[in-house]
Coordinates of C-alpha atoms and ligand atoms in Angstrom, one line a residue:
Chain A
X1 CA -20.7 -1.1 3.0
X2 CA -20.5 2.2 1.8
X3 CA -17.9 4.8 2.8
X4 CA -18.5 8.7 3.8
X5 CA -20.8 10.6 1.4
X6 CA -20.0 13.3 -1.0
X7 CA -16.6 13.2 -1.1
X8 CA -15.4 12.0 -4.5
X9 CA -13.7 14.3 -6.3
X10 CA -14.4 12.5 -9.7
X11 CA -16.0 14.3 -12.4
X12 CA -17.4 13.2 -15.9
X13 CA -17.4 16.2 -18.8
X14 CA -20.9 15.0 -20.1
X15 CA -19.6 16.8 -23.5
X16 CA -16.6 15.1 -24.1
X17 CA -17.7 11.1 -23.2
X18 CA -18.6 9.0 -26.3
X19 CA -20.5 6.5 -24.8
X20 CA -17.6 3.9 -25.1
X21 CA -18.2 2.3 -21.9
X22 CA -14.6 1.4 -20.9
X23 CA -15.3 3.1 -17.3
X24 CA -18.4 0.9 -16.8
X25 CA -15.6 -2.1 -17.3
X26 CA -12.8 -1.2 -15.2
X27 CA -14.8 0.7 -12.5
X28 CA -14.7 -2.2 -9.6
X29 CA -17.9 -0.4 -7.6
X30 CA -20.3 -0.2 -10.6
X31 CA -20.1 3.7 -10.1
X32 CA -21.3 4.1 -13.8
X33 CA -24.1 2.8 -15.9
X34 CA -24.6 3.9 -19.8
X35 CA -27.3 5.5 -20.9
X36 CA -28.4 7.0 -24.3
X37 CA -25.5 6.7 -25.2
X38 CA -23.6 8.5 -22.6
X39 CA -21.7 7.7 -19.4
X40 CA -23.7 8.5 -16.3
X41 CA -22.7 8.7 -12.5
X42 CA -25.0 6.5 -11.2
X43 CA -23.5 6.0 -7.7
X44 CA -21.0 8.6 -6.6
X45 CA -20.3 8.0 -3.1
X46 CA -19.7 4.4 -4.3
X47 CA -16.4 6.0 -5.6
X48 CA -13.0 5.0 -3.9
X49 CA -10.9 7.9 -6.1
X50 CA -9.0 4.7 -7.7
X51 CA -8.6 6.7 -11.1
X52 CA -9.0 3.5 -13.1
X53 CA -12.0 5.0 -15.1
X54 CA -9.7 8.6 -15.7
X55 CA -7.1 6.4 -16.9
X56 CA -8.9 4.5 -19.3
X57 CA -11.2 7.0 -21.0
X58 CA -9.8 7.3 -24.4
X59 CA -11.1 11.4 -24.6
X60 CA -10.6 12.4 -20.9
X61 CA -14.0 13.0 -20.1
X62 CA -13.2 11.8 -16.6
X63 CA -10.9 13.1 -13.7
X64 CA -10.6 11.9 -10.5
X65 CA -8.0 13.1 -7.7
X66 CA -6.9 9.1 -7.3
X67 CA -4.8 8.2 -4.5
X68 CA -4.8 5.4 -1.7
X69 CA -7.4 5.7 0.6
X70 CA -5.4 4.9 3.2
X71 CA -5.1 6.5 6.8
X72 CA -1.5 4.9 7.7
X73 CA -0.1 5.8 4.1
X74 CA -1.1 9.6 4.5
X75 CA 0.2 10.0 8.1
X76 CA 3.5 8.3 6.6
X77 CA 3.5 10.7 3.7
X78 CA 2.6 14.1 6.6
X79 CA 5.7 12.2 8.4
X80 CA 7.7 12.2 5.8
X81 CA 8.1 8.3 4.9
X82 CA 6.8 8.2 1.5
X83 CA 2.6 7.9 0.9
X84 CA 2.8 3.9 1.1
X85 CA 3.1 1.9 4.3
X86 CA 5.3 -0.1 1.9
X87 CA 3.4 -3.1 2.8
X88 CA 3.3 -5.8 -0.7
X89 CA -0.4 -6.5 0.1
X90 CA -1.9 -3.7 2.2
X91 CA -5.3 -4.7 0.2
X92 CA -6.7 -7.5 -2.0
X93 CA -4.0 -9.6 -4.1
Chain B
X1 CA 16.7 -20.6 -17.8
X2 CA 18.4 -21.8 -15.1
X3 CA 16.9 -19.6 -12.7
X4 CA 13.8 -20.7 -13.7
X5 CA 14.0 -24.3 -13.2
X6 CA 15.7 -24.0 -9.7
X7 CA 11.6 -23.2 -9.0
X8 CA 9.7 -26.1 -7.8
X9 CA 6.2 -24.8 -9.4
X10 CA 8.2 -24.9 -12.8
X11 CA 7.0 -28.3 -14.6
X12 CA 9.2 -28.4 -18.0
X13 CA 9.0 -25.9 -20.9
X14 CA 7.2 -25.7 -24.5
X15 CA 9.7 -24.5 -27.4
X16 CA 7.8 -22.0 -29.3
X17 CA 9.5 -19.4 -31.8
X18 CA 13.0 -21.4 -30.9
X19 CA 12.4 -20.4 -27.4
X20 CA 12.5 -22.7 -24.3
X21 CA 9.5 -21.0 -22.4
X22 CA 9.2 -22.7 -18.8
X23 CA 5.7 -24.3 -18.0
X24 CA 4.3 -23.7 -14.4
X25 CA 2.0 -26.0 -12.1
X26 CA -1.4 -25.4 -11.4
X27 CA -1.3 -27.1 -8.6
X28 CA 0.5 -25.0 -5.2
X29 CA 2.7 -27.2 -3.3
X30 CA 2.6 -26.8 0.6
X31 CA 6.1 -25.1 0.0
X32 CA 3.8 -22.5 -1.7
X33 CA 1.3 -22.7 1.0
X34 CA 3.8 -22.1 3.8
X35 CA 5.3 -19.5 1.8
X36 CA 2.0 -17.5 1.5
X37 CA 1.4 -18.0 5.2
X38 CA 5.3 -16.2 6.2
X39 CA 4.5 -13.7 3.8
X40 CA 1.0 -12.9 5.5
X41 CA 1.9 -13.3 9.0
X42 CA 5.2 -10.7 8.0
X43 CA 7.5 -13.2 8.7
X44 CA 9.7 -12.8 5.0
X45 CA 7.9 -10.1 3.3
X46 CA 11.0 -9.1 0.9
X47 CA 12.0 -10.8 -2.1
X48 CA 8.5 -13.2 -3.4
X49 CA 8.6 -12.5 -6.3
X50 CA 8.4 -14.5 -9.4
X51 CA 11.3 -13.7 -12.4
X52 CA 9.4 -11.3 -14.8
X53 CA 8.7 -13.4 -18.2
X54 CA 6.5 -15.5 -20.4
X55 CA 5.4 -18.6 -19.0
X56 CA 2.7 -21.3 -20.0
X57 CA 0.3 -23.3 -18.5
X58 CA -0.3 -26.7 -21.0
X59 CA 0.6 -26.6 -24.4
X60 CA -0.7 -23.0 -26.0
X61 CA -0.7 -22.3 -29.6
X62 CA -0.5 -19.0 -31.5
X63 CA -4.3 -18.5 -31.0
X64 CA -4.0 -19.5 -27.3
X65 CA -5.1 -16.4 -24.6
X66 CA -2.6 -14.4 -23.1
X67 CA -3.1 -14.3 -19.1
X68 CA -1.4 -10.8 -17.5
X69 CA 0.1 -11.0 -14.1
X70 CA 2.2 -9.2 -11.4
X71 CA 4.9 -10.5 -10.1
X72 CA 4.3 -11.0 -6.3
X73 CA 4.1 -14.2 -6.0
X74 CA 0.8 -14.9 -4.1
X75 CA -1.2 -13.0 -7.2
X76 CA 0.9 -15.6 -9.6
X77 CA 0.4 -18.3 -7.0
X78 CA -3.5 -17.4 -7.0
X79 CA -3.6 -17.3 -10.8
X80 CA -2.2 -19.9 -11.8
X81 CA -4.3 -22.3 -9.2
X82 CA -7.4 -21.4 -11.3
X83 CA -5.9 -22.7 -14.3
X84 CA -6.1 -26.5 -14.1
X85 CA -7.0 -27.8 -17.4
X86 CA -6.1 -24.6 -19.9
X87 CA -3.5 -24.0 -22.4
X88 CA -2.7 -20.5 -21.7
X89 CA 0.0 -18.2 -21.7
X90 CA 1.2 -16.1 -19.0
X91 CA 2.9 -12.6 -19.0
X92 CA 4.4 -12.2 -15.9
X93 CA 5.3 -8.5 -15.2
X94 CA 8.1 -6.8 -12.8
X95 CA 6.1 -4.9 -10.6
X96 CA 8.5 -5.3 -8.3
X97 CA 6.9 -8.0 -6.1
X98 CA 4.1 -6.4 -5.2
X99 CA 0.6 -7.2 -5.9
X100 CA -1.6 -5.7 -8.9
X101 CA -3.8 -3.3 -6.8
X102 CA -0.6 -1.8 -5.3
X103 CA 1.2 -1.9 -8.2
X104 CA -1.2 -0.3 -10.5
X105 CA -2.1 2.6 -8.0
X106 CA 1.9 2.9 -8.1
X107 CA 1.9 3.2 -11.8
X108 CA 4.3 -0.2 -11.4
X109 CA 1.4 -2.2 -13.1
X110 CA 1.5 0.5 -16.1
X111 CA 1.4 0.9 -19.5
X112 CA 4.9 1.2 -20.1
X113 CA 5.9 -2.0 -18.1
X114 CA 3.4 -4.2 -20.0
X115 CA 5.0 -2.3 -23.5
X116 CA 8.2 -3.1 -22.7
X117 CA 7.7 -6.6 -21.7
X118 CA 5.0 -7.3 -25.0
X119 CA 8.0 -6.3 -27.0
X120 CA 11.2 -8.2 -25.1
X121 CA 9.8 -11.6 -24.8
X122 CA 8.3 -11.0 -28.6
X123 CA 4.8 -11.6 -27.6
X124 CA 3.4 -10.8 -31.5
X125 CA 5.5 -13.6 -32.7
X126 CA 4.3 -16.3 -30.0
X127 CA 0.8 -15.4 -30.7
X128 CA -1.0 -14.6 -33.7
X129 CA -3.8 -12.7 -32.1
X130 CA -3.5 -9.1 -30.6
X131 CA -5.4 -9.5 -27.0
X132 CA -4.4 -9.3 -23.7
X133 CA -6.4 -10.4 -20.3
X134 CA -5.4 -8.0 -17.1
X135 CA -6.5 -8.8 -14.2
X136 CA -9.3 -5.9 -13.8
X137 CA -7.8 -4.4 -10.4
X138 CA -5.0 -3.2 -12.8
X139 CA -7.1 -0.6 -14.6
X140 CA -6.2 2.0 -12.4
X141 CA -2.1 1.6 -13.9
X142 CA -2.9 0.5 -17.1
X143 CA -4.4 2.8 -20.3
X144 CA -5.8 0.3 -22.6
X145 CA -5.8 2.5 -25.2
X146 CA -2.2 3.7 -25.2
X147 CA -1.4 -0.1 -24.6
X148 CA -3.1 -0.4 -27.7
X149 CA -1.5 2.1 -29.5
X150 CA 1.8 1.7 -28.4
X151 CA 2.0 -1.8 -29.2
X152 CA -1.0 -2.9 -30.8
X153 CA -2.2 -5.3 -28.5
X154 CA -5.8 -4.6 -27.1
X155 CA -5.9 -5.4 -23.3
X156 CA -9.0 -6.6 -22.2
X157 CA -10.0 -6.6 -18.9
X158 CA -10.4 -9.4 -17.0
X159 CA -12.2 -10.2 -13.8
X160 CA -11.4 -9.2 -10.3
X161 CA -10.9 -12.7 -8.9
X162 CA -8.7 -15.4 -10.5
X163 CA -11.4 -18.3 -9.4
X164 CA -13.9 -16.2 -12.4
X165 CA -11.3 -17.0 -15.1
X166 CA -12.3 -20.1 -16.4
X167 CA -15.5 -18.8 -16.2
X168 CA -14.5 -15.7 -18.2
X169 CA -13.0 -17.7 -20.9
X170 CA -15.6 -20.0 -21.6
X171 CA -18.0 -16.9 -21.4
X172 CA -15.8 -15.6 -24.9
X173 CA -13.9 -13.4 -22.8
X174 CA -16.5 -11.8 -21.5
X175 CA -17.3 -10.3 -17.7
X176 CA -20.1 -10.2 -15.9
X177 CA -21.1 -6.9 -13.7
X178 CA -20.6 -9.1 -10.4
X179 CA -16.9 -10.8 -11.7
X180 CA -15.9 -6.9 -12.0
X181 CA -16.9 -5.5 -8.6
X182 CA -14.5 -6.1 -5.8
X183 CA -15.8 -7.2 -2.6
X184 CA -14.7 -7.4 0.8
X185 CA -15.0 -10.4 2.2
X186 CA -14.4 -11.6 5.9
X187 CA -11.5 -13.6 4.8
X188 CA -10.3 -10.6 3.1
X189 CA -10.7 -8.2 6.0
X190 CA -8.4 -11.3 8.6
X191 CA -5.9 -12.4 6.2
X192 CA -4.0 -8.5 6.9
X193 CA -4.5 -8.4 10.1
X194 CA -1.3 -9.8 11.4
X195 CA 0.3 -7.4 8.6
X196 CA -1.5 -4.1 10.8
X197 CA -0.6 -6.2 14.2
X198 CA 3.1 -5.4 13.4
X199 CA 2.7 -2.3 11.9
X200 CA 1.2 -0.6 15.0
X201 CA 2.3 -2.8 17.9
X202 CA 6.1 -1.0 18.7
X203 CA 3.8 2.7 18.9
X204 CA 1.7 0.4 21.0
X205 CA 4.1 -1.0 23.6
X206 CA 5.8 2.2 23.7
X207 CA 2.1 4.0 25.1
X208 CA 2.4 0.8 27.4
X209 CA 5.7 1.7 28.5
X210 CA 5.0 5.5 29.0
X211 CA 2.0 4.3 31.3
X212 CA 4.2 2.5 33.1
X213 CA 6.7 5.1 33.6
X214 CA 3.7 7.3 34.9
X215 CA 1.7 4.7 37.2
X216 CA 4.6 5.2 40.1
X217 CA 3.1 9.1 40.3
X218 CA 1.9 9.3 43.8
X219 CA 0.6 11.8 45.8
X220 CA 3.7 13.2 47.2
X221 CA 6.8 11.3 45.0
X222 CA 6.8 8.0 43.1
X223 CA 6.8 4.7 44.3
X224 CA 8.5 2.3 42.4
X225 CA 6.5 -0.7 43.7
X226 CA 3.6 0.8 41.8
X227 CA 5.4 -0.1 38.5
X228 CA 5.3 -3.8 38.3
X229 CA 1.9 -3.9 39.6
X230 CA -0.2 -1.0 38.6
X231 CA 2.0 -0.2 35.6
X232 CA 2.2 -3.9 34.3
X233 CA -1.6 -4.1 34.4
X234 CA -1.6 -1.2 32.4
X235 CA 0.5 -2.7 29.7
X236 CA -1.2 -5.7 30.0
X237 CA -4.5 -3.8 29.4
X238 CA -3.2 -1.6 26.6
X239 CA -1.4 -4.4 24.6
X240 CA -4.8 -6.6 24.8
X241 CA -6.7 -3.7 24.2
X242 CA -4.6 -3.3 20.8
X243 CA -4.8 -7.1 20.2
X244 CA -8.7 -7.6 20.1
X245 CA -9.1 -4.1 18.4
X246 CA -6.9 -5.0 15.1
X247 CA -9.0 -8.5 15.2
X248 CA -12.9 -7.2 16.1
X249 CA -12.2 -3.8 14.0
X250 CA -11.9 -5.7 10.6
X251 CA -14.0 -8.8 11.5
X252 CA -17.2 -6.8 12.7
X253 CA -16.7 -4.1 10.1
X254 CA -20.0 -4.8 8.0
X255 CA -21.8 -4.3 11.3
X256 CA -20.2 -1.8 13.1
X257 CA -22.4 1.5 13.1
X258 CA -21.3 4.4 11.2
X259 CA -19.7 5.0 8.1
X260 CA -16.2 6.2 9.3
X261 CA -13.8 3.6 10.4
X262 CA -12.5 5.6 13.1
X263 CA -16.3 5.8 14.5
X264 CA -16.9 2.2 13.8
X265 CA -13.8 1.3 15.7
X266 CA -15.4 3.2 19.2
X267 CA -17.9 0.9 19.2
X268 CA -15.7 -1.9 19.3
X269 CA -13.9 0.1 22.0
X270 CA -16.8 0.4 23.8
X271 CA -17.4 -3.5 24.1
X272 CA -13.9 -4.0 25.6
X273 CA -14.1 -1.4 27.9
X274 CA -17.2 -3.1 28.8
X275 CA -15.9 -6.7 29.3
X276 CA -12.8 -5.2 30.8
X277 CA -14.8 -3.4 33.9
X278 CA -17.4 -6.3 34.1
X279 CA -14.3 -8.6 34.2
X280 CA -11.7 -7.6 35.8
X281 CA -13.6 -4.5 38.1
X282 CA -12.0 -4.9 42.1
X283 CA -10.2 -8.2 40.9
X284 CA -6.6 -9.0 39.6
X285 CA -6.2 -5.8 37.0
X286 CA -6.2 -3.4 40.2
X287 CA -9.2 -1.9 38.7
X288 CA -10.1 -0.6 42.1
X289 CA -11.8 3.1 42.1
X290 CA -14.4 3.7 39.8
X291 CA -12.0 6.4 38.4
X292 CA -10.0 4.5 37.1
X293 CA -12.2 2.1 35.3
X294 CA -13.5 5.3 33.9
X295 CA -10.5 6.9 32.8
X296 CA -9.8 3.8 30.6
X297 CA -12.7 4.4 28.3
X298 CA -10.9 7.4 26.6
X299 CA -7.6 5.8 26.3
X300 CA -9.3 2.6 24.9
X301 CA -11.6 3.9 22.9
X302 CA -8.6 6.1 21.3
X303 CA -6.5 3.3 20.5
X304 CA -9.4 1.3 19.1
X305 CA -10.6 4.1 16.9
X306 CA -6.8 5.0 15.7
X307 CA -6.2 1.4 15.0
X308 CA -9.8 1.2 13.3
X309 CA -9.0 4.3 11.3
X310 CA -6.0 2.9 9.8
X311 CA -7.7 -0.5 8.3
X312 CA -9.1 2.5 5.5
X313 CA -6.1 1.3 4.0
X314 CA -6.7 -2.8 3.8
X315 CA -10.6 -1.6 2.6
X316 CA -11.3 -1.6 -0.7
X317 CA -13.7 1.0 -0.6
X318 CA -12.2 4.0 0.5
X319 CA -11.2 7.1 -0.8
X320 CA -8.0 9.4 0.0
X321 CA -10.5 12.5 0.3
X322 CA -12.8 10.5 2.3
X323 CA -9.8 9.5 4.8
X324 CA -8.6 12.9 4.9
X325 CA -12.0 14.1 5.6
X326 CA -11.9 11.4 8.1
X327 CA -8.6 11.9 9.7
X328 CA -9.4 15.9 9.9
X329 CA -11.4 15.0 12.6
X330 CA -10.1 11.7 14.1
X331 CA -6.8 12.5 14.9
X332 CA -7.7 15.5 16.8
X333 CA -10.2 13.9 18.9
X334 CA -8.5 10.4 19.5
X335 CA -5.6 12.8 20.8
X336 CA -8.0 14.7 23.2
X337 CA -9.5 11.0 24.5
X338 CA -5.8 9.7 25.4
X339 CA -4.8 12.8 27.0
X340 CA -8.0 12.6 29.0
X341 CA -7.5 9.4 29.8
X342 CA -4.2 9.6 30.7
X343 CA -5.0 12.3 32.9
X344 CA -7.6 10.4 34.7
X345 CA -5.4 7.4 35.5
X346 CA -2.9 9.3 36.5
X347 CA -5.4 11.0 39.3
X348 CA -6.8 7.9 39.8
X349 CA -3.6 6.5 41.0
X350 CA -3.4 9.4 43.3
X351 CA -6.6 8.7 45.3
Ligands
SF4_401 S1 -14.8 5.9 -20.8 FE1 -15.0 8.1 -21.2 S2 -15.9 8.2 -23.2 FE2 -16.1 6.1 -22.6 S3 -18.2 6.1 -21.7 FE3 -16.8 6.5 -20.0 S4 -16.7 8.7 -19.9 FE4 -17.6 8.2 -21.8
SF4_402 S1 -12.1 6.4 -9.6 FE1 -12.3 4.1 -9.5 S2 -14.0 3.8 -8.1 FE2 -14.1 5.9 -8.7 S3 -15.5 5.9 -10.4 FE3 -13.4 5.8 -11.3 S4 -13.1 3.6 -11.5 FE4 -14.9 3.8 -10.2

């Protein structure tokens, strides 16, 4: 299953990234792959915006906008209730 | 320590560093299983969570691995299942009872928290290596290398799924592409449904209600007859509508065409529409004019695709742009379809 195309705000500064591969680790839809010694976006629109990868990139080659992608936790946070539906599982556990 | 052995998954303690550290069970009770069905079907949702702390499974030693968890206590629940067998040690953080995605997107799960705790239950004395296993889905909270720096322990990331640990382990800590990729199972799309049942269902009865209110129009007044019959079936039609939605929406998913949820979810809308008029058409729902069985296509197929559109945030695959993209044009049209609708039903109760 693959969400909508081309909307992944991440971006990888190809000049910055030393090849460490820490976002190949914690990236849980294989987005990257490693090559020549560099970080490569291999499958963008595989991106869910989680910011694990941003996070964990020890030179900040990588941003991301992260966020939930969740429709009832953005009308809540339009509404004024806060951007969660304050559910303690509203995905995996 | 008292607290901690009023808990019946607590099984003794191991005394390390003149500490009395409480030993869990890796075996869940059917008190634990009844407790993770409440919490799923919504029933007590406050207050599962495990006292923050250092626990063990068996009988670690210095050189034993250190196992990172939140503290809601299905992810500790589901941990500590998969570790028949091990001497391990666990770090249970305060993430406030909620489970490591959340709490890591939350910033709960964080560096700081798993600082703070390294350093009050005096981790670098219990063990004499400096590693630490997270569950993988924590990476967006956690920064390994400020973890690192901060308190010298190097966190290592473990994978997705509790049931790969032992695998992991024996594997010299090592993942493999597939234990790192989240999936999105059938299991995983039912087990929240009831959660998204009572999240939507008062919005829900209250569109019943308004439909109700509306089905005594007639053509010159308003006949309050028309409420228990017409308006009932209405309710009855909206509710069930709303019912088989939240269950087809997330167990067809995979199938449904389309890559928006809110477009997946009319074709689910379309099917009930369809078994409604083949059903019910000229028989006990009232469904008498073709206008009418026509002017519950819009309202259904709104509710389906709203109700669809808001699994985005059970998924484990979407984005926040790509729902805003999403809702940009959703909302605007699932609007249009229920006003249509309305409109329709309300003429159709006219003729
Ligand atoms: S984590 Fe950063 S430095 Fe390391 S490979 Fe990825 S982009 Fe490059
Ligand atoms: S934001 Fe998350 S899903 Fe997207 S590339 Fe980074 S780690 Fe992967």
């Amino acid at each position: 299953m693959k969400y909508l195309s081309n909307v992944t705000t991440l971006k990888l500064d190809d000049k910055k990234c030393i090849g460490c591969g820490m976002c190949e680790i914690v990236c849980p839809h294989a987005v990257f792959s490693i090559e020549g010694g560099k970080a490569l976006i291999s499958d963008r629109d595989a991106c869910m915006e989680c910011g694990a990868c941003s996070k964990n990139c020890p030179v900040c080659a990588l941003s991301v906008n992260s966020g939930v992608g969740c429709a009832t936790g953005i009308i809540n946070g339009v509404l004024g209730g806060g951007e969660c539906c304050g559910s303690k599982d509203c995905s995996c556990s | 320590m008292n607290i901690f052995q009023q808990q019946h998954w607590i099984v003794g303690s191991v005394m390390s560093q003149g500490e009395e550290i409480p030993r869990v069970s890796t075996s869940l009770t059917s008190e634990d299983i009844m407790g993770a069905i409440k919490v799923r079907l919504s029933i007590s949702r406050m207050d599962y969570a495990v006292e923050p702390g250092l626990y063990v499974v068996g009988s670690p030693d210095a050189t034993s691995p250190v196992l990172v968890s939140a503290n809601y206590k299905l992810s500790f629940d589901n941990l500590r299942k998969e570790l028949e067998g091990l001497d391990v040690w666990i770090l249970v953080l305060d993430t406030k009872g909620v489970n490591v995605w959340c709490s890591a997107g939350k910033g709960t799960f964080g560096t700081e928290e798993i600082v703070g705790r390294v350093r009050s239950v005096g981790l670098d004395k219990m063990v004499s290596h400096r590693k630490l296993i997270l569950p993988q889905l924590s990476a967006p909270g956690v920064a390994a290398h400020k973890v690192k720096g901060d308190c010298g322990f190097q966190v290592i990331y473990g994978p997705v799924r509790a049931s790969d640990i032992k695998n992991f382990l024996k594997a010299g800590m090592k993942t493999t592409p597939e234990m790192r990729r989240v999936r999105f199972d059938f299991l995983d799309r039912l087990v929240v449904v009831p959660v998204e049942i009572i999240q939507w269902a008062p919005h829900v009865f209250l569109l019943g209600l308004v439909m109700v209110a509306l089905s005594g129009i007639v053509g010159t007044g308003y006949d309050v007859n028309l409420l228990c019959t017409r308006g009932f079936m209405a309710l009855i039609i909206v509710l069930s509508t709303f019912l088989a939605g939240s269950i087809l929406c997330p167990a067809l998913l995979p199938w449904l065409p389309g890559k928006a949820f809110s477009i997946k979810g009319m074709w689910v809308g379309f099917i009930i529409w369809g078994i409604l008029v083949l059903s019910e058409c000229g028989s006990t729902l009232g469904i008498h004019f073709p206008l009418e069985a026509w002017a519950w296509l819009p309202i259904i197929l709104a509710i389906i695709s709203f109700i669809a559109m808001n699994f985005t945030g059970c998924s484990t695959f979407t984005s926040q742009s790509g729902v805003k993209r999403e809702m940009r044009y959703a909302i605007p049209v699932q609007i249009l379809l229920l006003v249509i609708g309305i409109a329709l039903w309300i003429k159709a109760g006219l003729l």
